[in-house]
Short mmCIF file of C-alpha atoms in Angstrom, two decimals:
data_model
loop_
_atom_site.label_atom_id
_atom_site.label_comp_id
_atom_site.label_asym_id
_atom_site.label_seq_id
_atom_site.Cartn_x
_atom_site.Cartn_y
_atom_site.Cartn_z
CA MET A 1 174.48 11.30 123.44
CA THR A 2 171.86 9.13 121.87
CA ASN A 3 168.42 10.10 122.02
CA PRO A 4 166.53 7.33 124.31
CA PHE A 5 163.67 7.53 122.23
CA THR A 6 164.89 6.00 119.47
CA LEU A 7 166.89 3.36 120.35
CA LYS A 8 164.76 -0.61 120.09
CA SER A 9 164.79 -1.55 124.11
CA TRP A 10 165.56 0.11 127.64
CA SER A 11 166.85 -1.89 130.98
CA PRO A 12 164.38 -3.19 132.51
CA TYR A 13 164.97 -2.31 135.66
CA ALA A 14 164.83 1.39 134.05
CA VAL A 15 161.57 0.61 132.79
CA GLY A 16 159.62 -0.98 136.00
CA ILE A 17 160.87 2.00 137.63
CA GLY A 18 158.76 3.88 134.88
CA ILE A 19 155.38 1.73 135.49
CA GLY A 20 155.96 1.96 139.26
CA ILE A 21 156.13 5.83 139.09
CA LEU A 22 153.65 5.73 136.31
CA SER A 23 151.10 4.01 138.97
CA TRP A 24 151.96 6.53 141.66
CA PHE A 25 151.06 9.45 138.65
CA ALA A 26 147.62 6.96 138.65
CA PHE A 27 146.83 7.32 142.05
CA ALA A 28 147.61 10.68 142.21
CA THR A 29 145.98 12.27 139.35
CA ALA A 30 143.02 10.33 138.68
CA ASP A 31 142.97 7.27 141.97
CA LYS A 32 142.47 5.16 139.69
CA HIS A 33 145.35 1.58 139.09
CA LEU A 34 146.69 0.50 135.60
CA ALA A 35 144.54 -2.91 134.95
CA ILE A 36 143.13 -3.76 131.36
CA THR A 37 140.93 -6.51 131.13
CA LEU A 38 138.00 -4.75 133.43
CA GLN A 39 137.90 -2.40 130.35
CA TYR A 40 138.19 -5.24 128.23
CA GLU A 41 135.15 -6.36 130.36
CA HIS A 42 133.01 -3.40 129.62
CA ILE A 43 133.63 -3.36 126.09
CA ALA A 44 131.89 -7.09 125.73
CA ALA A 45 128.72 -5.35 128.29
CA MET A 46 128.43 -2.42 126.94
CA ALA A 47 127.94 -4.25 123.76
CA GLN A 48 125.39 -6.21 125.48
CA MET A 49 123.10 -3.24 126.58
CA VAL A 50 122.65 -2.51 123.25
CA LEU A 51 122.52 -4.88 121.08
CA SER A 52 119.89 -7.44 123.81
CA PRO A 53 118.96 -5.12 126.35
CA GLY A 54 116.33 -8.21 127.15
CA THR A 55 119.40 -10.49 128.32
CA ALA A 56 121.34 -7.32 130.06
CA ALA A 57 118.15 -6.73 131.89
CA THR A 58 118.01 -10.24 134.09
CA ASN A 59 121.82 -10.42 134.07
CA ARG A 60 123.38 -10.58 137.75
CA TYR A 61 126.51 -8.82 136.32
CA TYR A 62 125.25 -5.34 136.22
CA ALA A 63 124.23 -4.61 139.32
CA VAL A 64 126.89 -6.95 141.21
CA ARG A 65 130.11 -4.32 139.07
CA ALA A 66 127.68 -1.00 140.31
CA GLN A 67 127.77 -2.57 143.94
CA ALA A 68 131.51 -2.69 143.70
CA GLY A 69 131.71 0.62 141.81
CA LEU A 70 133.33 -0.46 138.61
CA GLU A 71 130.03 0.04 136.18
CA PRO A 72 130.61 0.04 132.76
CA LYS A 73 131.54 3.46 130.96
CA ILE A 74 133.27 5.16 128.79
CA GLY A 75 136.33 7.04 130.63
CA TRP A 76 139.63 6.75 132.51
CA TYR A 77 140.31 2.81 131.51
CA LEU A 78 139.22 3.00 128.00
CA MET A 79 141.93 6.27 127.44
CA LEU A 80 144.08 3.70 129.24
CA LEU A 81 143.41 1.64 126.73
CA LEU A 82 143.79 3.53 123.59
CA GLY A 83 146.73 4.89 125.16
CA VAL A 84 148.79 1.93 125.14
CA PHE A 85 148.02 1.22 122.04
CA ILE A 86 149.10 4.68 120.78
CA GLY A 87 152.51 4.62 123.20
CA ALA A 88 153.83 1.43 121.71
CA LEU A 89 152.87 2.66 117.95
CA LEU A 90 155.37 5.93 118.45
CA SER A 91 157.67 4.19 121.05
CA SER A 92 158.19 1.04 117.58
CA CYS A 93 158.23 3.75 115.39
CA LEU A 94 160.41 6.40 116.65
CA SER A 95 162.70 3.49 116.92
CA GLY A 96 162.19 1.98 114.26
CA ASP A 97 161.16 -1.51 116.23
CA ARG A 98 157.69 -1.63 114.22
CA SER A 99 156.38 -5.66 113.78
CA ARG A 100 154.39 -7.44 110.73
CA ILE A 101 154.92 -10.61 112.40
CA THR A 102 151.77 -13.18 112.04
CA VAL A 103 153.59 -16.50 113.22
CA PRO A 104 156.33 -15.67 115.49
CA ALA A 105 159.49 -17.63 115.13
CA LEU A 106 159.72 -19.94 118.38
CA TRP A 107 155.30 -20.63 117.68
CA GLY A 108 156.10 -21.48 113.47
CA TRP A 109 159.11 -23.47 114.69
CA ARG A 110 157.18 -25.56 116.95
CA PHE A 111 153.52 -25.86 115.27
CA GLY A 112 154.20 -24.38 111.80
CA ASP A 113 153.88 -21.41 109.85
CA SER A 114 150.22 -21.62 109.13
CA THR A 115 149.12 -18.50 109.44
CA ALA A 116 145.30 -19.44 110.09
CA ARG A 117 145.79 -21.88 113.15
CA ARG A 118 148.03 -19.33 114.45
CA PHE A 119 146.23 -17.06 114.72
CA ALA A 120 143.01 -19.74 115.86
CA ALA A 121 146.01 -20.11 118.26
CA ALA A 122 146.19 -16.99 119.48
CA PHE A 123 142.45 -15.89 119.14
CA ALA A 124 141.23 -18.96 121.43
CA GLY A 125 144.27 -18.00 123.53
CA GLY A 126 142.73 -14.60 124.31
CA ALA A 127 139.71 -15.46 125.06
CA VAL A 128 140.94 -18.35 127.48
CA MET A 129 143.01 -15.86 129.17
CA VAL A 130 140.85 -12.96 129.07
CA LEU A 131 137.85 -15.21 130.57
CA GLY A 132 140.47 -16.44 133.69
CA ALA A 133 141.62 -12.68 134.35
CA ARG A 134 137.72 -11.63 134.29
CA ILE A 135 136.86 -14.64 136.93
CA ALA A 136 140.05 -13.92 138.92
CA GLY A 137 139.38 -10.29 139.19
CA GLY A 138 142.48 -8.96 137.08
CA CYS A 139 145.44 -9.57 134.78
CA THR A 140 149.50 -9.57 134.39
CA SER A 141 148.45 -5.29 135.23
CA GLY A 142 145.68 -5.25 137.14
CA HIS A 143 147.04 -8.23 139.45
CA GLY A 144 150.15 -8.70 138.47
CA ILE A 145 151.45 -5.16 138.99
CA SER A 146 148.67 -2.86 140.54
CA GLY A 147 146.58 -5.56 142.98
CA THR A 148 150.73 -6.98 143.98
CA LEU A 149 152.27 -3.29 144.68
CA GLN A 150 149.13 -2.96 146.95
CA LEU A 151 149.72 -5.59 148.83
CA ALA A 152 146.41 -7.51 148.12
CA VAL A 153 146.34 -11.33 148.77
CA GLN A 154 143.87 -11.60 145.73
CA SER A 155 146.62 -10.32 143.41
CA TRP A 156 149.97 -12.64 144.77
CA THR A 157 148.04 -15.70 144.83
CA PHE A 158 146.74 -15.18 141.01
CA ILE A 159 150.18 -14.20 139.95
CA VAL A 160 152.38 -16.70 141.30
CA LEU A 161 149.59 -19.29 140.43
CA ALA A 162 149.02 -17.88 137.08
CA PHE A 163 152.22 -17.75 136.14
CA VAL A 164 153.19 -21.66 137.35
CA ALA A 165 149.98 -22.85 135.01
CA ALA A 166 151.44 -20.97 131.86
CA VAL A 167 155.35 -21.77 132.38
CA GLY A 168 153.70 -25.81 133.26
CA ILE A 169 152.60 -25.49 129.73
CA ALA A 170 155.35 -24.00 127.99
CA PHE A 171 157.57 -26.74 129.32
CA LEU A 172 155.03 -29.36 128.48
CA PHE A 173 154.28 -28.53 124.46
CA GLY A 174 157.85 -26.66 123.63
CA LYS A 175 160.85 -27.68 125.99
CA GLU A 176 163.18 -27.75 123.44
CA GLY A 177 161.75 -24.42 122.67
CA ARG A 178 164.63 -23.17 124.97
CA ASN A 179 167.21 -23.53 122.77
CA HIS A 180 165.09 -21.15 120.65
CA VAL A 181 165.06 -17.82 122.59
CA MET B 1 123.18 5.16 127.53
CA PHE B 2 126.42 5.16 129.34
CA GLU B 3 127.91 7.68 131.46
CA ILE B 4 131.21 9.11 130.04
CA GLU B 5 133.37 10.71 132.50
CA SER B 6 135.33 14.53 132.33
CA ALA B 7 137.44 15.36 129.28
CA GLY B 8 140.07 16.27 131.81
CA ASP B 9 139.51 12.52 133.05
CA LEU B 10 139.68 11.28 129.79
CA MET B 11 143.31 13.00 129.02
CA LEU B 12 144.66 11.63 131.85
CA GLY B 13 144.12 8.35 131.31
CA LEU B 14 144.94 8.51 127.70
CA ILE B 15 148.30 10.60 128.98
CA THR B 16 148.89 7.66 131.26
CA GLY B 17 148.22 4.86 128.66
CA ILE B 18 150.74 6.56 126.52
CA VAL B 19 153.41 6.57 128.71
CA PHE B 20 152.74 2.54 129.92
CA GLY B 21 152.48 1.73 125.90
CA PHE B 22 155.90 3.40 125.65
CA LEU B 23 157.45 1.52 128.38
CA LEU B 24 156.32 -1.51 127.74
CA GLN B 25 157.21 -0.97 123.91
CA LYS B 26 160.41 0.01 125.51
CA GLY B 27 160.79 -2.69 127.46
CA GLN B 28 160.74 -4.91 124.98
CA VAL B 29 157.36 -6.88 126.72
CA ALA B 30 154.98 -6.51 123.70
CA LYS B 31 156.66 -9.16 121.99
CA TYR B 32 155.87 -12.81 121.74
CA GLN B 33 159.44 -14.18 121.88
CA THR B 34 160.02 -12.26 125.25
CA ILE B 35 156.97 -13.41 126.91
CA LEU B 36 157.35 -17.27 126.07
CA GLY B 37 161.45 -16.68 127.19
CA GLN B 38 159.52 -15.78 130.56
CA LEU B 39 157.57 -18.71 130.19
CA LEU B 40 160.23 -21.35 129.22
CA LEU B 41 162.24 -19.61 131.79
CA LYS B 42 165.22 -18.59 130.02
CA ASP B 43 164.39 -14.33 129.11
CA TRP B 44 163.45 -12.83 132.71
CA THR B 45 163.25 -9.11 131.33
CA THR B 46 159.86 -9.41 132.08
CA PHE B 47 160.34 -10.74 135.34
CA LYS B 48 162.68 -8.30 136.25
CA ILE B 49 160.16 -5.82 134.72
CA MET B 50 157.63 -6.41 136.77
CA ILE B 51 159.38 -6.67 140.27
CA THR B 52 160.93 -3.32 139.81
CA ALA B 53 157.55 -2.33 139.56
CA ILE B 54 156.00 -3.72 142.41
CA VAL B 55 158.31 -2.15 144.72
CA THR B 56 158.92 0.92 143.27
CA GLY B 57 155.18 1.23 143.11
CA SER B 58 154.03 -0.10 146.31
CA VAL B 59 156.15 2.66 148.14
CA GLY B 60 154.76 5.56 146.58
CA VAL B 61 151.48 4.16 146.73
CA TYR B 62 150.91 3.74 150.57
CA PHE B 63 152.99 6.92 151.01
CA LEU B 64 149.71 8.77 149.29
CA VAL B 65 147.37 6.25 150.57
CA GLU B 66 148.94 7.00 154.15
CA ARG B 67 148.62 10.85 153.52
CA GLY B 68 144.85 10.34 152.14
CA ALA B 69 146.02 10.86 148.86
CA ALA B 70 144.65 8.19 146.79
CA SER B 71 142.07 5.05 148.16
CA LEU B 72 143.78 1.18 147.59
CA ASP B 73 141.59 -0.36 145.42
CA ILE B 74 141.90 -3.65 145.41
CA TRP B 75 139.99 -7.37 144.54
CA PRO B 76 138.18 -9.30 147.50
CA PHE B 77 140.32 -12.51 148.25
CA GLN B 78 138.11 -14.76 146.24
CA PRO B 79 139.92 -18.38 146.35
CA ALA B 80 137.89 -20.24 143.90
CA ALA B 81 137.87 -17.07 141.12
CA MET B 82 141.24 -16.85 142.30
CA LEU B 83 142.22 -20.83 141.50
CA ILE B 84 140.01 -21.12 137.85
CA GLY B 85 141.50 -17.62 137.08
CA ALA B 86 144.45 -18.87 137.67
CA MET B 87 144.70 -21.37 135.80
CA LEU B 88 142.41 -20.69 132.55
CA PHE B 89 144.69 -16.66 132.68
CA GLY B 90 148.04 -19.63 132.80
CA ALA B 91 146.69 -21.41 129.92
CA GLY B 92 145.63 -18.66 127.58
CA LEU B 93 148.81 -17.10 128.60
CA ALA B 94 150.90 -19.60 127.14
CA LEU B 95 148.91 -20.12 123.62
CA LEU B 96 149.26 -16.53 122.75
CA GLY B 97 152.35 -15.22 124.23
CA TYR B 98 151.01 -11.75 125.24
CA CYS B 99 149.25 -10.65 128.15
CA PRO B 100 146.29 -8.64 127.98
CA GLY B 101 148.28 -5.67 128.24
CA THR B 102 151.20 -6.23 126.39
CA GLY B 103 149.14 -7.90 123.94
CA MET B 104 147.41 -4.31 123.25
CA ALA B 105 151.28 -2.86 122.71
CA GLY B 106 151.84 -5.80 120.43
CA ALA B 107 149.24 -4.91 118.53
CA GLY B 108 150.06 -0.74 118.14
CA GLU B 109 153.47 -2.34 117.86
CA GLY B 110 152.15 -4.09 114.46
CA SER B 111 152.65 -7.78 115.39
CA ARG B 112 149.41 -9.37 113.22
CA ASP B 113 149.02 -11.78 115.95
CA ALA B 114 148.50 -9.68 118.71
CA MET B 115 145.81 -8.19 117.45
CA VAL B 116 143.57 -10.82 116.48
CA GLY B 117 144.35 -12.52 120.16
CA VAL B 118 143.43 -8.50 120.93
CA LEU B 119 139.97 -9.69 119.08
CA GLY B 120 140.34 -13.07 121.05
CA MET B 121 140.28 -11.15 124.48
CA ILE B 122 137.68 -8.97 124.10
CA THR B 123 135.39 -12.05 123.14
CA GLY B 124 136.56 -14.08 126.43
CA ALA B 125 135.07 -10.84 128.08
CA GLY B 126 131.76 -11.13 126.47
CA VAL B 127 131.28 -15.05 127.72
CA LEU B 128 132.05 -13.71 131.38
CA VAL B 129 129.40 -10.80 130.31
CA VAL B 130 127.15 -13.30 129.18
CA ALA B 131 127.39 -16.20 131.78
CA TYR B 132 127.77 -14.22 134.83
CA ASN B 133 124.82 -15.73 136.22
CA ILE B 134 126.26 -19.12 136.07
CA LEU B 135 130.07 -18.47 137.06
CA GLU B 136 129.49 -16.27 140.06
CA PRO B 137 128.39 -19.35 141.70
CA LEU B 138 131.51 -20.44 140.54
CA ALA B 139 133.91 -17.68 141.25
CA LEU B 140 131.95 -18.03 144.92
CA ALA B 141 132.20 -21.23 145.60
CA LEU B 142 135.02 -21.11 148.78
CA GLY B 143 133.90 -17.94 149.70
CA ASP B 144 134.51 -14.17 149.63
CA TRP B 145 137.08 -12.55 152.24
CA GLY B 146 136.51 -9.33 151.30
CA LYS B 147 139.38 -7.23 150.09
CA LEU B 148 142.46 -8.45 151.74
CA THR B 149 146.05 -7.51 152.35
CA VAL B 150 148.59 -9.41 152.69
CA PRO B 151 149.29 -6.73 155.79
CA VAL B 152 146.28 -7.42 157.61
CA LEU B 153 146.59 -11.01 156.97
CA LEU B 154 150.58 -11.61 158.72
CA ALA B 155 148.82 -8.26 161.21
CA SER B 156 152.14 -6.28 160.66
CA SER B 157 152.62 -3.28 159.54
CA SER B 158 152.46 -1.92 155.39
CA TRP B 159 156.12 -0.44 155.51
CA THR B 160 157.37 -3.62 156.95
CA ILE B 161 155.77 -5.96 154.37
CA ILE B 162 156.95 -3.72 151.94
CA ALA B 163 160.64 -2.86 153.34
CA ALA B 164 160.29 -7.26 153.51
CA LEU B 165 159.41 -7.80 149.73
CA GLY B 166 162.27 -4.51 148.50
CA LEU B 167 164.77 -7.09 150.27
CA VAL B 168 163.55 -10.24 148.76
CA VAL B 169 163.70 -8.65 145.54
CA ALA B 170 166.98 -7.29 145.93
CA VAL B 171 168.15 -10.54 146.42
CA MET B 172 166.25 -11.58 143.46
CA LEU B 173 167.71 -9.09 140.81
CA ALA B 174 171.29 -9.85 142.03
CA LEU B 175 170.72 -14.09 141.96
CA LEU B 176 169.22 -13.00 138.44
CA ALA B 177 171.95 -10.72 137.31
CA ARG B 178 174.36 -13.52 138.24
CA TYR B 179 172.58 -17.02 136.75
CA GLU B 180 170.35 -15.65 134.06
CA PRO B 181 171.10 -18.05 131.57
CA ARG B 182 172.05 -16.49 128.24
CA HIS B 183 169.37 -15.71 125.48
CA SER B 184 168.86 -13.66 122.52
CA ARG B 185 166.18 -12.17 120.32
CA ALA B 186 167.88 -12.90 117.69
CA HIS B 187 165.15 -14.95 116.02
CA ALA B 188 162.53 -12.70 116.64
CA GLY B 189 161.86 -12.31 112.74
CA GLY B 190 159.34 -15.05 111.99
CA THR B 191 156.91 -14.46 109.60
CA SER B 192 155.36 -11.24 108.01
CA ILE B 193 152.81 -10.31 106.38
CA SER B 194 154.40 -8.17 103.15
#
């Protein structure tokens, strides 16, 4: 029998069930849920507290988050984020599915193979995406999986609309890309 | 200066994260090609993983919550924040081609553009923090409706909603198994650093 850890890919159903059970584990052991962008926000907030305590003092952000029990700290969510990096590193090393991609093939086909252009778009895309996630209170993990499984209205409306918006833009700029995936 | 949680909590978070990253990588969703394949409605891997996880997760989590072993932890319904956030999120996602979690996993897999994306993400989160006093009134322009859930909104039991969701997901998966377009990740190479 093949060792499943050395396989490059698992059935999406198995992965989905695994993530579902992992959220039971997170709720049962830490009373927390799988969420990514809250920690990106906390990293930025802690940076502001250190670099510019004066502006931090007049920023309502800290009071609002503290009231919701989400004050910036070094804890479970930071370790979750580091863990995701380590877990993907481990999985890809075990299967040899390593990547050194600078310009993905589909991007290169549509927008050319300039690394600078791809990196600029990746940086800007990441920034806009997470700004949106933090305004709405979550991302594909925090809203798309954890919030929806708790049947939250904010999460269901967010993830459906975000998906529609992303599909719309993908079709607007690269419909012909359908022949390349 | 900052609160640091207990070593036990840190360890639990790390273990949960490692399993999460491992699953994302094995699910092939730490790749640009898979995410864009989903946005182009060709490769439905991401969708399958998400809806399977949602149904599986909801059964166990509602069971834990009913037994008092965990508590619901959701964001309040803030329609303006949801609308603005979803539009920005969708636009950024289409441009980057990794979501926040799969971007971190993509960086772990070695993709250089995902690493740049993660730096952008922290910057975007920083904009929220720095501009919070300006953004908050916008986010709350259509009010804060409290921590609203679908069962509360429809005045129904949680288990009825979960059963209905399970049924819808089963039908969707059956339809996908039959009608999903053929796709391949044969082009997943792209340009790499040497």
